[in-house]
């Protein structure tokens, strides 16, 4: 059955959309759970991919601090990356705040950069309880209610970035990947920054990825070399982040997959969006279909086994993700139709057959193979595969095609 008219691995990948019947655009839902650890009800915002309608599918989970502030933009980025085959579709869990200062600070302090006291920070220091809430209550809740795969990511900005780094350093096993956006490493006289120096020298982070976004929070006419020797409180924020960057770059033996971006034209408030996009592109750099395979697919003279090459690519993706990721059924289906319509039947057959191998319980893969054989004027084989499709699920379109072929006998 032709679910797509264009190849899924071109520059854009188009997904089927269901008609909207209530004149609204919905990108998520609000869920809640009671935290015994923190002692309060916690609301969470959840985005679930459209593909979750197939209950056999599982998705990696992205946990987003300051969730209500970044939810819409991150959902948009994830959908874009997934639609362009540049990253996986993901469940996104936005965590709104109840007491931001309490939850996003790992230690008690009332000092701002430069040692200035701020009584608004008096509830600080609940970060370890918050970390325990995420690990022992929130993640198990998501895993039990939603189609979650084992791969987990954490993103946070400012104090949220500080929390990300606390999870990296002190709760290393909880997440697979992290994006720390302009983190407040100045907190509590740089206590976590000092811990970072020891942690990244002594611990091992194989299989972990971290992207660090650094905003330009320096005074005018100051650069990143000059700011390092500055001693004023106004530059302690960026100085602390640059020191963190140096620590992370300094020891390659700990296994951490690390990169960073310095955003000269962005300040502390504007830097999250570009950092989120760049960080996700870095972390999932292995996901995009290699140009070699794209060339094989669309070169009518190539005799490559494109199904084998795509399968190998997804085996590599699976190694990075830590669980089996198969070539998406709809993507392969749409691409196979494109190849068939553009007179590359051998490659089309390879991809239709790959879908049958990977998704043997899907009626659509057999219907599509029936279309292939009908296109090749092999009536007997087309009837065989339409019959297999109908044995799994009754479909009027498949039945119509089968009846038409049988009437021609």
Coordinates of C-alpha atoms in Angstrom, one line a residue:
X1 CA 0.0 0.0 0.0
X2 CA 1.5 3.3 -1.1
X3 CA 1.7 5.4 2.1
X4 CA 4.2 7.8 0.7
X5 CA 4.5 9.2 -2.8
X6 CA 8.1 10.6 -2.5
X7 CA 11.2 8.9 -1.2
X8 CA 11.7 9.1 2.5
X9 CA 15.4 9.7 2.3
X10 CA 15.4 12.8 0.2
X11 CA 16.2 16.1 1.7
X12 CA 12.7 16.2 3.3
X13 CA 10.8 13.2 4.6
X14 CA 7.0 13.6 4.7
X15 CA 4.9 11.8 7.2
X16 CA 1.1 11.0 7.1
X17 CA -1.1 13.4 9.1
X18 CA -4.5 12.6 10.4
X19 CA -7.2 15.2 9.8
X20 CA -7.8 17.7 12.6
X21 CA -11.4 17.6 13.7
X22 CA -11.5 20.2 16.5
X23 CA -9.7 23.2 14.9
X24 CA -6.8 23.0 17.4
X25 CA -3.2 22.1 17.2
X26 CA -2.0 19.9 20.0
X27 CA 1.6 18.9 20.6
X28 CA 1.4 17.2 23.9
X29 CA -0.5 16.4 27.1
X30 CA -0.3 17.2 30.7
X31 CA 0.3 14.3 33.1
X32 CA 1.0 14.3 36.8
X33 CA 2.4 12.1 39.5
X34 CA 2.9 12.4 43.3
X35 CA 6.4 12.6 44.5
X36 CA 7.0 11.0 47.9
X37 CA 10.6 12.2 47.7
X38 CA 9.8 15.9 47.3
X39 CA 6.4 15.7 49.0
X40 CA 4.2 17.2 46.3
X41 CA 2.2 16.6 43.2
X42 CA 4.3 17.2 40.0
X43 CA 2.8 18.0 36.7
X44 CA 4.7 17.0 33.5
X45 CA 4.2 17.9 29.9
X46 CA 4.5 15.0 27.5
X47 CA 5.0 14.8 23.7
X48 CA 4.3 11.4 22.2
X49 CA 5.3 10.8 18.5
X50 CA 2.5 10.1 16.0
X51 CA 4.2 6.8 15.2
X52 CA 3.3 5.6 18.8
X53 CA -0.1 4.7 17.3
X54 CA 1.7 1.5 16.4
X55 CA 1.8 0.0 19.9
X56 CA 4.8 -2.2 19.0
X57 CA 7.1 0.8 18.7
X58 CA 9.3 2.3 21.4
X59 CA 11.0 5.7 21.5
X60 CA 14.0 7.2 23.3
X61 CA 13.0 9.8 26.0
X62 CA 14.2 13.4 26.3
X63 CA 13.8 14.9 29.8
X64 CA 13.6 18.7 29.6
X65 CA 14.1 20.9 32.6
X66 CA 12.2 24.2 32.8
X67 CA 9.9 22.2 30.6
X68 CA 7.1 24.8 30.1
X69 CA 9.6 27.3 28.8
X70 CA 11.3 25.0 26.2
X71 CA 8.7 22.4 25.4
X72 CA 7.3 23.8 22.1
X73 CA 10.7 24.6 20.6
X74 CA 12.2 21.2 21.5
X75 CA 9.2 19.3 20.1
X76 CA 9.6 21.3 16.9
X77 CA 13.4 20.5 16.7
X78 CA 12.8 16.8 17.4
X79 CA 10.1 16.5 14.8
X80 CA 12.3 18.3 12.2
X81 CA 15.3 16.0 12.9
X82 CA 13.1 12.9 12.8
X83 CA 11.4 14.0 9.5
X84 CA 14.7 14.6 7.9
X85 CA 16.2 11.2 9.1
X86 CA 18.7 13.2 11.1
X87 CA 17.7 11.9 14.5
X88 CA 15.1 9.6 16.2
X89 CA 11.6 10.6 17.0
X90 CA 11.5 10.9 20.8
X91 CA 9.1 11.1 23.7
X92 CA 9.7 14.5 25.3
X93 CA 9.0 15.0 29.0
X94 CA 8.9 18.6 30.1
X95 CA 9.3 19.2 33.8
X96 CA 7.8 22.5 34.9
X97 CA 9.0 24.1 38.1
X98 CA 7.3 24.4 41.5
X99 CA 10.3 25.8 43.3
X100 CA 13.0 26.3 40.7
X101 CA 15.7 27.5 43.1
X102 CA 15.1 24.6 45.4
X103 CA 15.1 21.8 42.8
X104 CA 17.8 23.1 40.4
X105 CA 20.6 23.8 42.9
X106 CA 22.6 20.8 44.2
X107 CA 23.9 22.7 47.3
X108 CA 22.7 25.3 49.8
X109 CA 23.8 28.9 49.0
X110 CA 22.5 32.4 49.0
X111 CA 25.4 33.9 47.0
X112 CA 25.1 35.3 43.5
X113 CA 28.2 35.7 41.2
X114 CA 30.8 37.9 42.9
X115 CA 29.6 36.8 46.4
X116 CA 26.6 39.1 46.5
X117 CA 23.9 37.7 48.9
X118 CA 20.4 37.2 47.6
X119 CA 17.7 36.2 50.1
X120 CA 15.6 34.9 47.2
X121 CA 17.9 31.9 47.2
X122 CA 17.0 30.8 50.7
X123 CA 15.2 27.7 49.5
X124 CA 18.2 26.4 47.5
X125 CA 19.9 23.1 48.0
X126 CA 17.2 20.6 47.1
X127 CA 18.9 19.4 43.9
X128 CA 19.8 16.0 45.3
X129 CA 16.2 15.3 46.2
X130 CA 15.2 16.4 42.8
X131 CA 17.7 14.1 41.2
X132 CA 16.3 11.3 43.2
X133 CA 12.8 12.2 42.1
X134 CA 13.8 12.0 38.5
X135 CA 15.7 8.7 38.8
X136 CA 13.4 6.9 41.2
X137 CA 9.9 8.3 40.5
X138 CA 9.7 10.2 37.2
X139 CA 11.6 7.8 35.0
X140 CA 9.8 4.7 36.3
X141 CA 6.5 6.5 35.8
X142 CA 7.4 7.3 32.2
X143 CA 8.7 3.8 31.5
X144 CA 5.5 2.2 32.9
X145 CA 2.9 4.5 31.1
X146 CA 4.5 5.4 27.8
X147 CA 6.3 3.5 25.0
X148 CA 9.7 4.3 26.3
X149 CA 13.0 2.8 25.0
X150 CA 16.0 2.5 27.2
X151 CA 17.8 5.6 25.8
X152 CA 17.4 8.7 27.9
X153 CA 18.6 12.3 27.5
X154 CA 18.6 15.3 29.8
X155 CA 18.5 19.0 28.7
X156 CA 18.7 22.0 31.0
X157 CA 19.5 25.8 30.8
X158 CA 21.1 28.1 33.4
X159 CA 20.4 26.5 36.8
X160 CA 18.9 23.7 34.7
X161 CA 22.3 23.4 33.1
X162 CA 23.9 23.2 36.5
X163 CA 21.5 20.3 37.3
X164 CA 22.5 18.6 34.1
X165 CA 26.1 18.8 35.1
X166 CA 25.3 17.5 38.6
X167 CA 23.6 14.5 37.0
X168 CA 26.6 13.9 34.7
X169 CA 29.1 14.1 37.6
X170 CA 27.2 12.5 40.5
X171 CA 24.5 10.4 38.9
X172 CA 26.3 9.2 35.8
X173 CA 24.3 6.1 35.0
X174 CA 20.9 7.7 34.8
X175 CA 21.1 9.3 31.3
X176 CA 22.9 8.4 28.1
X177 CA 23.2 12.0 26.8
X178 CA 23.1 15.5 28.0
X179 CA 22.9 19.1 26.7
X180 CA 24.0 21.7 29.2
X181 CA 23.0 25.2 28.1
X182 CA 25.0 28.1 29.6
X183 CA 25.1 26.3 33.0
X184 CA 25.4 28.3 36.2
X185 CA 28.8 26.7 37.2
X186 CA 29.5 29.7 39.4
X187 CA 27.0 28.3 42.0
X188 CA 28.1 28.0 45.6
X189 CA 31.6 29.4 44.9
X190 CA 32.1 27.0 41.9
X191 CA 31.7 23.9 44.1
X192 CA 30.4 21.7 41.3
X193 CA 33.0 23.0 39.0
X194 CA 35.7 21.8 41.4
X195 CA 34.0 18.4 41.5
X196 CA 34.0 18.3 37.8
X197 CA 37.8 18.5 37.6
X198 CA 38.2 15.4 39.7
X199 CA 35.2 13.5 38.2
X200 CA 36.4 13.9 34.6
X201 CA 39.9 12.7 35.6
X202 CA 38.8 9.8 37.6
X203 CA 35.5 8.5 36.2
X204 CA 34.7 6.7 33.0
X205 CA 32.0 8.0 30.7
X206 CA 32.0 5.5 27.8
X207 CA 28.8 5.6 25.9
X208 CA 27.9 9.0 27.2
X209 CA 27.6 12.2 25.2
X210 CA 27.6 15.8 26.4
X211 CA 27.1 19.1 24.5
X212 CA 27.9 22.4 26.2
X213 CA 26.4 25.6 24.9
X214 CA 28.1 28.9 25.9
X215 CA 26.5 32.3 25.5
X216 CA 28.2 35.6 25.1
X217 CA 27.6 37.2 28.5
X218 CA 30.8 39.3 28.5
X219 CA 30.9 43.1 28.6
X220 CA 31.3 44.9 25.2
X221 CA 34.8 44.8 23.7
X222 CA 35.9 41.9 25.9
X223 CA 36.7 38.5 24.2
X224 CA 37.1 35.0 25.6
X225 CA 40.8 35.5 26.1
X226 CA 40.4 38.7 28.1
X227 CA 37.6 37.4 30.2
X228 CA 39.6 34.5 31.5
X229 CA 41.9 36.9 33.4
X230 CA 39.1 39.2 34.6
X231 CA 38.2 39.0 38.3
X232 CA 34.9 40.9 38.5
X233 CA 31.7 39.3 39.6
X234 CA 30.0 40.2 36.3
X235 CA 32.1 37.8 34.3
X236 CA 32.1 34.9 36.8
X237 CA 29.3 33.2 35.0
X238 CA 31.1 32.8 31.6
X239 CA 34.5 32.3 33.2
X240 CA 33.1 29.3 35.1
X241 CA 31.7 27.8 31.9
X242 CA 34.9 28.3 30.0
X243 CA 36.7 26.5 32.9
X244 CA 34.3 23.7 32.6
X245 CA 34.9 23.5 28.8
X246 CA 38.6 23.4 29.4
X247 CA 38.2 20.5 31.9
X248 CA 36.1 18.5 29.5
X249 CA 38.5 19.1 26.7
X250 CA 41.5 18.3 28.8
X251 CA 41.2 14.6 29.3
X252 CA 40.2 12.4 26.4
X253 CA 40.8 9.2 28.2
X254 CA 37.5 9.2 30.2
X255 CA 35.5 8.2 27.2
X256 CA 33.1 11.1 27.1
X257 CA 31.8 12.1 23.7
X258 CA 32.0 15.8 24.1
X259 CA 31.6 18.9 22.0
X260 CA 30.6 22.5 22.7
X261 CA 29.5 25.7 20.9
X262 CA 30.4 29.3 21.7
X263 CA 27.6 31.6 20.5
X264 CA 29.0 35.0 20.1
X265 CA 25.8 36.5 18.9
X266 CA 23.6 35.0 21.7
X267 CA 23.1 36.1 25.2
X268 CA 22.0 34.0 28.2
X269 CA 18.3 34.2 27.3
X270 CA 18.6 33.6 23.5
X271 CA 21.1 30.8 23.5
X272 CA 18.8 27.8 24.3
X273 CA 17.2 27.3 20.9
X274 CA 20.4 27.2 18.9
X275 CA 22.2 25.1 21.5
X276 CA 19.4 22.5 21.6
X277 CA 19.5 22.2 17.8
X278 CA 23.3 22.0 17.6
X279 CA 23.5 19.7 20.6
X280 CA 20.9 17.2 19.2
X281 CA 22.7 17.3 15.8
X282 CA 26.0 16.5 17.6
X283 CA 24.6 13.7 19.8
X284 CA 22.8 12.0 16.9
X285 CA 25.5 12.7 14.3
X286 CA 25.5 9.0 13.5
X287 CA 21.8 8.9 12.6
X288 CA 21.7 10.5 9.2
X289 CA 21.7 8.2 6.2
X290 CA 25.3 8.4 4.7
X291 CA 25.7 10.1 1.4
X292 CA 27.2 6.9 0.0
X293 CA 23.9 5.1 0.5
X294 CA 21.8 8.0 -0.8
X295 CA 24.0 7.9 -4.0
X296 CA 23.4 4.2 -4.4
X297 CA 19.7 4.6 -3.9
X298 CA 19.2 7.3 -6.6
X299 CA 21.8 6.3 -9.1
X300 CA 20.0 4.2 -11.7
X301 CA 23.2 2.6 -12.8
X302 CA 24.2 1.4 -9.3
X303 CA 23.9 -2.3 -8.6
X304 CA 24.5 -2.0 -4.8
X305 CA 22.5 -4.0 -2.3
X306 CA 20.8 -1.0 -0.8
X307 CA 18.8 -3.1 1.7
X308 CA 22.0 -4.6 3.1
X309 CA 23.6 -1.2 3.3
X310 CA 20.6 0.4 5.0
X311 CA 20.4 -2.5 7.4
X312 CA 24.1 -2.1 8.3
X313 CA 23.5 1.6 8.9
X314 CA 20.7 0.8 11.4
X315 CA 22.8 -1.8 13.1
X316 CA 25.4 1.0 13.7
X317 CA 22.6 3.3 15.0
X318 CA 21.4 0.4 17.3
X319 CA 24.9 0.1 18.8
X320 CA 24.9 3.8 19.7
X321 CA 21.4 3.7 21.1
X322 CA 21.8 0.5 23.1
X323 CA 18.8 -1.3 21.6
X324 CA 17.6 -2.5 18.2
X325 CA 16.5 0.2 15.8
X326 CA 15.1 -1.0 12.5
X327 CA 14.8 0.9 9.3
X328 CA 11.4 2.6 9.6
X329 CA 8.7 0.7 7.8
X330 CA 7.0 3.7 6.3
X331 CA 10.3 5.3 5.1
X332 CA 11.4 2.1 3.4
X333 CA 7.9 1.7 1.9
X334 CA 7.8 5.2 0.5
X335 CA 11.3 4.9 -0.9
X336 CA 10.6 1.5 -2.5
X337 CA 7.6 3.0 -4.3
X338 CA 9.7 5.8 -5.6
X339 CA 12.3 3.5 -6.9
X340 CA 9.7 1.3 -8.5
X341 CA 8.0 4.3 -10.2
X342 CA 11.4 5.5 -11.5
X343 CA 12.3 2.2 -13.1
X344 CA 14.6 0.7 -10.5
X345 CA 12.6 -2.4 -9.7
X346 CA 15.5 -4.5 -8.3
X347 CA 16.2 -1.9 -5.6
X348 CA 12.5 -1.5 -5.0
X349 CA 12.2 -5.2 -4.4
X350 CA 15.1 -5.2 -2.0
X351 CA 13.3 -2.6 0.2
X352 CA 9.9 -4.2 0.0
X353 CA 11.5 -7.5 1.0
X354 CA 13.5 -5.8 3.8
X355 CA 10.2 -4.5 5.3
X356 CA 8.7 -8.0 5.2
X357 CA 11.7 -9.3 7.1
X358 CA 11.6 -6.5 9.7
X359 CA 7.8 -6.2 10.0
X360 CA 6.3 -9.6 9.4
X361 CA 3.1 -8.8 11.3
X362 CA 2.2 -5.7 9.2
X363 CA -0.4 -6.2 6.5
X364 CA 0.9 -3.2 4.7
X365 CA 4.3 -4.8 3.8
X366 CA 2.6 -7.7 2.0
X367 CA 0.2 -5.3 0.3
X368 CA 3.1 -3.3 -1.0
X369 CA 4.9 -6.4 -2.2
X370 CA 1.7 -7.3 -4.0
X371 CA 1.8 -3.9 -5.7
X372 CA 5.4 -4.5 -6.7
X373 CA 4.5 -7.8 -8.4
X374 CA 1.4 -6.3 -10.0
X375 CA 3.7 -3.6 -11.4
X376 CA 6.0 -6.3 -12.7
X377 CA 3.0 -8.1 -14.4
X378 CA 3.5 -11.1 -12.1
X379 CA -0.2 -11.8 -11.4
X380 CA 0.3 -15.0 -9.4
X381 CA 2.8 -13.4 -7.0
X382 CA 0.6 -10.3 -6.6
X383 CA -2.4 -12.4 -5.7
X384 CA -0.2 -14.4 -3.2
X385 CA 0.9 -11.3 -1.4
X386 CA -2.5 -9.5 -1.4
X387 CA -3.9 -12.7 0.1
X388 CA -1.2 -12.7 2.8
X389 CA -2.0 -9.0 3.6
X390 CA -5.8 -9.8 3.9
X391 CA -5.0 -12.8 6.2
X392 CA -3.5 -10.3 8.7
X393 CA -6.0 -7.5 8.4
X394 CA -9.0 -6.9 6.2
X395 CA -8.5 -3.8 4.0
X396 CA -11.0 -2.7 1.3
X397 CA -8.2 -1.4 -1.0
X398 CA -6.3 -4.6 -0.8
X399 CA -9.5 -6.6 -1.4
X400 CA -10.4 -4.5 -4.4
X401 CA -7.0 -5.1 -6.0
X402 CA -7.1 -8.8 -5.3
X403 CA -10.7 -9.1 -6.7
X404 CA -9.6 -7.2 -9.8
X405 CA -6.7 -9.6 -10.5
X406 CA -8.7 -12.7 -9.8
X407 CA -11.4 -11.5 -12.2
X408 CA -8.8 -11.3 -15.0
X409 CA -7.9 -15.0 -14.7

